[in-house]
């Protein structure tokens, strides 16, 4: 493929049960700005991003929480510039009472320089914030599989 035909992820859309709760969570944890909102009853949505670039859309159209046993989304991973940024997000998540899959920053696999935190949003969607380096001394929760694979 040439550079002009290479695909990359644009933005991610998530169905949520409570738009206000999810907006507060994603805005506060990921430091995203509200780019646009739809407030019409039955068609509520929020576009979130940074520097004017769309990253995440929230759609209030779910009746129940995330179901990890069904086909579809496994988890969302957000890359941070540094392991310190990952730890800052962890602190904020703890203040918000988020549920974590592992304690603290963990490596993606044994001996990996990359690693992060694994947690759930208010509707149970599995999320990860990681840095490509800085987790060299962190343990991996499993030696048999990638950390992001089973949580």
JSON list of C-alpha atoms in Angstrom, two decimals:
[
{"chain": "A", "resi": 1, "resn": "UNK", "atom": "CA", "xyz": [0.00, 0.00, 0.00]},
{"chain": "A", "resi": 2, "resn": "UNK", "atom": "CA", "xyz": [1.16, 3.50, -0.64]},
{"chain": "A", "resi": 3, "resn": "UNK", "atom": "CA", "xyz": [0.99, 6.18, 2.00]},
{"chain": "A", "resi": 4, "resn": "UNK", "atom": "CA", "xyz": [-2.08, 7.70, 0.35]},
{"chain": "A", "resi": 5, "resn": "UNK", "atom": "CA", "xyz": [-4.05, 4.44, 0.68]},
{"chain": "A", "resi": 6, "resn": "UNK", "atom": "CA", "xyz": [-2.89, 3.40, 4.16]},
{"chain": "A", "resi": 7, "resn": "UNK", "atom": "CA", "xyz": [-5.68, 3.31, 6.70]},
{"chain": "A", "resi": 8, "resn": "UNK", "atom": "CA", "xyz": [-5.42, 4.27, 10.35]},
{"chain": "A", "resi": 9, "resn": "UNK", "atom": "CA", "xyz": [-7.96, 4.64, 13.10]},
{"chain": "A", "resi": 10, "resn": "UNK", "atom": "CA", "xyz": [-9.83, 7.92, 12.87]},
{"chain": "A", "resi": 11, "resn": "UNK", "atom": "CA", "xyz": [-12.11, 8.22, 15.88]},
{"chain": "A", "resi": 12, "resn": "UNK", "atom": "CA", "xyz": [-13.90, 5.77, 18.14]},
{"chain": "A", "resi": 13, "resn": "UNK", "atom": "CA", "xyz": [-17.62, 5.78, 18.88]},
{"chain": "A", "resi": 14, "resn": "UNK", "atom": "CA", "xyz": [-19.00, 4.32, 22.11]},
{"chain": "A", "resi": 15, "resn": "UNK", "atom": "CA", "xyz": [-22.61, 3.70, 23.06]},
{"chain": "A", "resi": 16, "resn": "UNK", "atom": "CA", "xyz": [-23.27, 4.81, 26.63]},
{"chain": "A", "resi": 17, "resn": "UNK", "atom": "CA", "xyz": [-26.19, 4.61, 29.04]},
{"chain": "A", "resi": 18, "resn": "UNK", "atom": "CA", "xyz": [-25.75, 8.06, 30.64]},
{"chain": "A", "resi": 19, "resn": "UNK", "atom": "CA", "xyz": [-24.14, 10.74, 28.47]},
{"chain": "A", "resi": 20, "resn": "UNK", "atom": "CA", "xyz": [-23.47, 13.18, 31.32]},
{"chain": "A", "resi": 21, "resn": "UNK", "atom": "CA", "xyz": [-21.73, 10.56, 33.46]},
{"chain": "A", "resi": 22, "resn": "UNK", "atom": "CA", "xyz": [-19.65, 9.28, 30.54]},
{"chain": "A", "resi": 23, "resn": "UNK", "atom": "CA", "xyz": [-18.81, 12.79, 29.34]},
{"chain": "A", "resi": 24, "resn": "UNK", "atom": "CA", "xyz": [-17.46, 13.71, 32.78]},
{"chain": "A", "resi": 25, "resn": "UNK", "atom": "CA", "xyz": [-15.44, 10.50, 32.96]},
{"chain": "A", "resi": 26, "resn": "UNK", "atom": "CA", "xyz": [-13.79, 10.72, 29.53]},
{"chain": "A", "resi": 27, "resn": "UNK", "atom": "CA", "xyz": [-13.26, 14.47, 29.68]},
{"chain": "A", "resi": 28, "resn": "UNK", "atom": "CA", "xyz": [-11.62, 14.30, 33.11]},
{"chain": "A", "resi": 29, "resn": "UNK", "atom": "CA", "xyz": [-9.57, 11.12, 32.67]},
{"chain": "A", "resi": 30, "resn": "UNK", "atom": "CA", "xyz": [-8.38, 11.61, 29.11]},
{"chain": "A", "resi": 31, "resn": "UNK", "atom": "CA", "xyz": [-8.25, 15.43, 29.18]},
{"chain": "A", "resi": 32, "resn": "UNK", "atom": "CA", "xyz": [-10.46, 15.66, 26.11]},
{"chain": "A", "resi": 33, "resn": "UNK", "atom": "CA", "xyz": [-12.30, 18.79, 25.00]},
{"chain": "A", "resi": 34, "resn": "UNK", "atom": "CA", "xyz": [-15.94, 18.89, 23.91]},
{"chain": "A", "resi": 35, "resn": "UNK", "atom": "CA", "xyz": [-15.90, 19.64, 20.18]},
{"chain": "A", "resi": 36, "resn": "UNK", "atom": "CA", "xyz": [-19.65, 19.32, 19.53]},
{"chain": "A", "resi": 37, "resn": "UNK", "atom": "CA", "xyz": [-22.80, 18.14, 21.27]},
{"chain": "A", "resi": 38, "resn": "UNK", "atom": "CA", "xyz": [-26.26, 17.00, 20.30]},
{"chain": "A", "resi": 39, "resn": "UNK", "atom": "CA", "xyz": [-28.72, 17.63, 23.11]},
{"chain": "A", "resi": 40, "resn": "UNK", "atom": "CA", "xyz": [-32.00, 16.70, 21.44]},
{"chain": "A", "resi": 41, "resn": "UNK", "atom": "CA", "xyz": [-33.90, 14.11, 23.49]},
{"chain": "A", "resi": 42, "resn": "UNK", "atom": "CA", "xyz": [-33.44, 10.67, 21.97]},
{"chain": "A", "resi": 43, "resn": "UNK", "atom": "CA", "xyz": [-30.40, 11.82, 19.97]},
{"chain": "A", "resi": 44, "resn": "UNK", "atom": "CA", "xyz": [-27.82, 12.84, 22.57]},
{"chain": "A", "resi": 45, "resn": "UNK", "atom": "CA", "xyz": [-24.16, 12.69, 21.57]},
{"chain": "A", "resi": 46, "resn": "UNK", "atom": "CA", "xyz": [-20.83, 14.33, 22.34]},
{"chain": "A", "resi": 47, "resn": "UNK", "atom": "CA", "xyz": [-17.74, 14.65, 20.13]},
{"chain": "A", "resi": 48, "resn": "UNK", "atom": "CA", "xyz": [-14.51, 14.76, 22.15]},
{"chain": "A", "resi": 49, "resn": "UNK", "atom": "CA", "xyz": [-10.97, 15.50, 21.03]},
{"chain": "A", "resi": 50, "resn": "UNK", "atom": "CA", "xyz": [-7.76, 17.43, 21.48]},
{"chain": "A", "resi": 51, "resn": "UNK", "atom": "CA", "xyz": [-6.43, 20.36, 19.48]},
{"chain": "A", "resi": 52, "resn": "UNK", "atom": "CA", "xyz": [-9.60, 20.34, 17.39]},
{"chain": "A", "resi": 53, "resn": "UNK", "atom": "CA", "xyz": [-9.07, 16.73, 16.24]},
{"chain": "A", "resi": 54, "resn": "UNK", "atom": "CA", "xyz": [-11.88, 14.26, 16.91]},
{"chain": "A", "resi": 55, "resn": "UNK", "atom": "CA", "xyz": [-10.84, 11.31, 19.09]},
{"chain": "A", "resi": 56, "resn": "UNK", "atom": "CA", "xyz": [-13.97, 9.87, 20.66]},
{"chain": "A", "resi": 57, "resn": "UNK", "atom": "CA", "xyz": [-17.72, 10.09, 20.21]},
{"chain": "A", "resi": 58, "resn": "UNK", "atom": "CA", "xyz": [-20.24, 9.18, 22.88]},
{"chain": "A", "resi": 59, "resn": "UNK", "atom": "CA", "xyz": [-23.74, 8.14, 21.82]},
{"chain": "A", "resi": 60, "resn": "UNK", "atom": "CA", "xyz": [-26.49, 7.81, 24.43]},
{"chain": "A", "resi": 61, "resn": "UNK", "atom": "CA", "xyz": [-28.25, 4.80, 22.96]},
{"chain": "A", "resi": 62, "resn": "UNK", "atom": "CA", "xyz": [-27.32, 1.84, 25.16]},
{"chain": "A", "resi": 63, "resn": "UNK", "atom": "CA", "xyz": [-29.80, 0.09, 27.45]},
{"chain": "A", "resi": 64, "resn": "UNK", "atom": "CA", "xyz": [-27.24, -1.95, 29.37]},
{"chain": "A", "resi": 65, "resn": "UNK", "atom": "CA", "xyz": [-23.57, -2.13, 30.23]},
{"chain": "A", "resi": 66, "resn": "UNK", "atom": "CA", "xyz": [-20.67, -3.44, 28.14]},
{"chain": "A", "resi": 67, "resn": "UNK", "atom": "CA", "xyz": [-20.77, -7.20, 27.52]},
{"chain": "A", "resi": 68, "resn": "UNK", "atom": "CA", "xyz": [-17.24, -8.61, 27.20]},
{"chain": "A", "resi": 69, "resn": "UNK", "atom": "CA", "xyz": [-18.58, -12.07, 26.32]},
{"chain": "A", "resi": 70, "resn": "UNK", "atom": "CA", "xyz": [-20.19, -10.91, 23.08]},
{"chain": "A", "resi": 71, "resn": "UNK", "atom": "CA", "xyz": [-18.52, -10.42, 19.72]},
{"chain": "A", "resi": 72, "resn": "UNK", "atom": "CA", "xyz": [-17.40, -6.86, 19.04]},
{"chain": "A", "resi": 73, "resn": "UNK", "atom": "CA", "xyz": [-15.19, -4.40, 20.87]},
{"chain": "A", "resi": 74, "resn": "UNK", "atom": "CA", "xyz": [-12.54, -6.00, 23.09]},
{"chain": "A", "resi": 75, "resn": "UNK", "atom": "CA", "xyz": [-10.99, -2.83, 24.58]},
{"chain": "A", "resi": 76, "resn": "UNK", "atom": "CA", "xyz": [-9.83, 0.66, 23.70]},
{"chain": "A", "resi": 77, "resn": "UNK", "atom": "CA", "xyz": [-6.21, 1.66, 24.18]},
{"chain": "A", "resi": 78, "resn": "UNK", "atom": "CA", "xyz": [-5.01, 5.25, 24.40]},
{"chain": "A", "resi": 79, "resn": "UNK", "atom": "CA", "xyz": [-1.30, 6.02, 24.00]},
{"chain": "A", "resi": 80, "resn": "UNK", "atom": "CA", "xyz": [0.22, 8.55, 26.38]},
{"chain": "A", "resi": 81, "resn": "UNK", "atom": "CA", "xyz": [3.44, 10.48, 25.74]},
{"chain": "A", "resi": 82, "resn": "UNK", "atom": "CA", "xyz": [5.09, 9.14, 28.90]},
{"chain": "A", "resi": 83, "resn": "UNK", "atom": "CA", "xyz": [4.69, 6.69, 31.75]},
{"chain": "A", "resi": 84, "resn": "UNK", "atom": "CA", "xyz": [4.29, 9.72, 34.06]},
{"chain": "A", "resi": 85, "resn": "UNK", "atom": "CA", "xyz": [1.16, 10.69, 32.10]},
{"chain": "A", "resi": 86, "resn": "UNK", "atom": "CA", "xyz": [-0.13, 7.13, 32.58]},
{"chain": "A", "resi": 87, "resn": "UNK", "atom": "CA", "xyz": [0.46, 7.39, 36.33]},
{"chain": "A", "resi": 88, "resn": "UNK", "atom": "CA", "xyz": [-1.30, 10.77, 36.45]},
{"chain": "A", "resi": 89, "resn": "UNK", "atom": "CA", "xyz": [-4.33, 9.19, 34.76]},
{"chain": "A", "resi": 90, "resn": "UNK", "atom": "CA", "xyz": [-4.20, 6.34, 37.28]},
{"chain": "A", "resi": 91, "resn": "UNK", "atom": "CA", "xyz": [-4.31, 8.83, 40.16]},
{"chain": "A", "resi": 92, "resn": "UNK", "atom": "CA", "xyz": [-7.31, 10.60, 38.63]},
{"chain": "A", "resi": 93, "resn": "UNK", "atom": "CA", "xyz": [-9.08, 7.28, 38.00]},
{"chain": "A", "resi": 94, "resn": "UNK", "atom": "CA", "xyz": [-8.59, 6.25, 41.63]},
{"chain": "A", "resi": 95, "resn": "UNK", "atom": "CA", "xyz": [-10.11, 9.57, 42.73]},
{"chain": "A", "resi": 96, "resn": "UNK", "atom": "CA", "xyz": [-13.12, 8.77, 40.51]},
{"chain": "A", "resi": 97, "resn": "UNK", "atom": "CA", "xyz": [-13.47, 5.28, 41.96]},
{"chain": "A", "resi": 98, "resn": "UNK", "atom": "CA", "xyz": [-12.74, 3.46, 38.69]},
{"chain": "A", "resi": 99, "resn": "UNK", "atom": "CA", "xyz": [-12.41, -0.32, 38.61]},
{"chain": "A", "resi": 100, "resn": "UNK", "atom": "CA", "xyz": [-8.94, -1.59, 37.62]},
{"chain": "A", "resi": 101, "resn": "UNK", "atom": "CA", "xyz": [-8.04, -4.97, 36.13]},
{"chain": "A", "resi": 102, "resn": "UNK", "atom": "CA", "xyz": [-4.52, -4.86, 37.62]},
{"chain": "A", "resi": 103, "resn": "UNK", "atom": "CA", "xyz": [-2.83, -2.94, 40.40]},
{"chain": "A", "resi": 104, "resn": "UNK", "atom": "CA", "xyz": [-0.70, -0.07, 39.09]},
{"chain": "A", "resi": 105, "resn": "UNK", "atom": "CA", "xyz": [1.25, 0.14, 35.86]},
{"chain": "A", "resi": 106, "resn": "UNK", "atom": "CA", "xyz": [1.92, -3.28, 34.36]},
{"chain": "A", "resi": 107, "resn": "UNK", "atom": "CA", "xyz": [4.05, -4.34, 31.40]},
{"chain": "A", "resi": 108, "resn": "UNK", "atom": "CA", "xyz": [2.37, -5.47, 28.18]},
{"chain": "A", "resi": 109, "resn": "UNK", "atom": "CA", "xyz": [4.33, -8.73, 28.46]},
{"chain": "A", "resi": 110, "resn": "UNK", "atom": "CA", "xyz": [7.40, -9.95, 30.32]},
{"chain": "A", "resi": 111, "resn": "UNK", "atom": "CA", "xyz": [10.46, -7.86, 29.49]},
{"chain": "A", "resi": 112, "resn": "UNK", "atom": "CA", "xyz": [8.46, -5.24, 27.60]},
{"chain": "A", "resi": 113, "resn": "UNK", "atom": "CA", "xyz": [9.31, -1.54, 27.79]},
{"chain": "A", "resi": 114, "resn": "UNK", "atom": "CA", "xyz": [5.70, -0.64, 27.05]},
{"chain": "A", "resi": 115, "resn": "UNK", "atom": "CA", "xyz": [2.96, -0.88, 29.62]},
{"chain": "A", "resi": 116, "resn": "UNK", "atom": "CA", "xyz": [0.08, 0.88, 31.23]},
{"chain": "A", "resi": 117, "resn": "UNK", "atom": "CA", "xyz": [-3.08, 0.71, 33.28]},
{"chain": "A", "resi": 118, "resn": "UNK", "atom": "CA", "xyz": [-6.20, -1.32, 32.53]},
{"chain": "A", "resi": 119, "resn": "UNK", "atom": "CA", "xyz": [-9.58, -0.19, 33.81]},
{"chain": "A", "resi": 120, "resn": "UNK", "atom": "CA", "xyz": [-13.29, 0.15, 33.03]},
{"chain": "A", "resi": 121, "resn": "UNK", "atom": "CA", "xyz": [-15.44, 3.15, 32.16]},
{"chain": "A", "resi": 122, "resn": "UNK", "atom": "CA", "xyz": [-18.79, 3.79, 33.92]},
{"chain": "A", "resi": 123, "resn": "UNK", "atom": "CA", "xyz": [-20.57, 1.34, 31.58]},
{"chain": "A", "resi": 124, "resn": "UNK", "atom": "CA", "xyz": [-17.92, -1.37, 31.97]},
{"chain": "A", "resi": 125, "resn": "UNK", "atom": "CA", "xyz": [-16.10, -0.80, 28.66]},
{"chain": "A", "resi": 126, "resn": "UNK", "atom": "CA", "xyz": [-12.54, -2.05, 28.98]},
{"chain": "A", "resi": 127, "resn": "UNK", "atom": "CA", "xyz": [-9.91, 0.68, 28.55]},
{"chain": "A", "resi": 128, "resn": "UNK", "atom": "CA", "xyz": [-6.15, 1.00, 28.60]},
{"chain": "A", "resi": 129, "resn": "UNK", "atom": "CA", "xyz": [-3.81, 3.97, 28.84]},
{"chain": "A", "resi": 130, "resn": "UNK", "atom": "CA", "xyz": [-0.24, 3.04, 28.01]},
{"chain": "A", "resi": 131, "resn": "UNK", "atom": "CA", "xyz": [3.16, 4.46, 27.15]},
{"chain": "A", "resi": 132, "resn": "UNK", "atom": "CA", "xyz": [5.53, 2.87, 24.62]},
{"chain": "A", "resi": 133, "resn": "UNK", "atom": "CA", "xyz": [8.43, 3.06, 27.10]},
{"chain": "A", "resi": 134, "resn": "UNK", "atom": "CA", "xyz": [8.94, 3.47, 30.84]},
{"chain": "A", "resi": 135, "resn": "UNK", "atom": "CA", "xyz": [7.47, 0.18, 32.06]},
{"chain": "A", "resi": 136, "resn": "UNK", "atom": "CA", "xyz": [10.73, -1.77, 31.88]},
{"chain": "A", "resi": 137, "resn": "UNK", "atom": "CA", "xyz": [10.66, -2.56, 35.62]},
{"chain": "A", "resi": 138, "resn": "UNK", "atom": "CA", "xyz": [6.92, -3.27, 35.81]},
{"chain": "A", "resi": 139, "resn": "UNK", "atom": "CA", "xyz": [5.72, -6.84, 36.14]},
{"chain": "A", "resi": 140, "resn": "UNK", "atom": "CA", "xyz": [3.47, -8.52, 33.60]},
{"chain": "A", "resi": 141, "resn": "UNK", "atom": "CA", "xyz": [0.31, -10.07, 35.10]},
{"chain": "A", "resi": 142, "resn": "UNK", "atom": "CA", "xyz": [0.67, -13.18, 32.92]},
{"chain": "A", "resi": 143, "resn": "UNK", "atom": "CA", "xyz": [3.57, -14.87, 31.21]},
{"chain": "A", "resi": 144, "resn": "UNK", "atom": "CA", "xyz": [1.23, -16.81, 28.92]},
{"chain": "A", "resi": 145, "resn": "UNK", "atom": "CA", "xyz": [-0.60, -13.99, 27.13]},
{"chain": "A", "resi": 146, "resn": "UNK", "atom": "CA", "xyz": [-0.42, -10.26, 26.41]},
{"chain": "A", "resi": 147, "resn": "UNK", "atom": "CA", "xyz": [-1.71, -8.18, 29.31]},
{"chain": "A", "resi": 148, "resn": "UNK", "atom": "CA", "xyz": [-4.35, -6.47, 27.18]},
{"chain": "A", "resi": 149, "resn": "UNK", "atom": "CA", "xyz": [-5.74, -9.80, 26.01]},
{"chain": "A", "resi": 150, "resn": "UNK", "atom": "CA", "xyz": [-7.64, -11.06, 29.03]},
{"chain": "A", "resi": 151, "resn": "UNK", "atom": "CA", "xyz": [-9.12, -8.62, 31.52]}
]
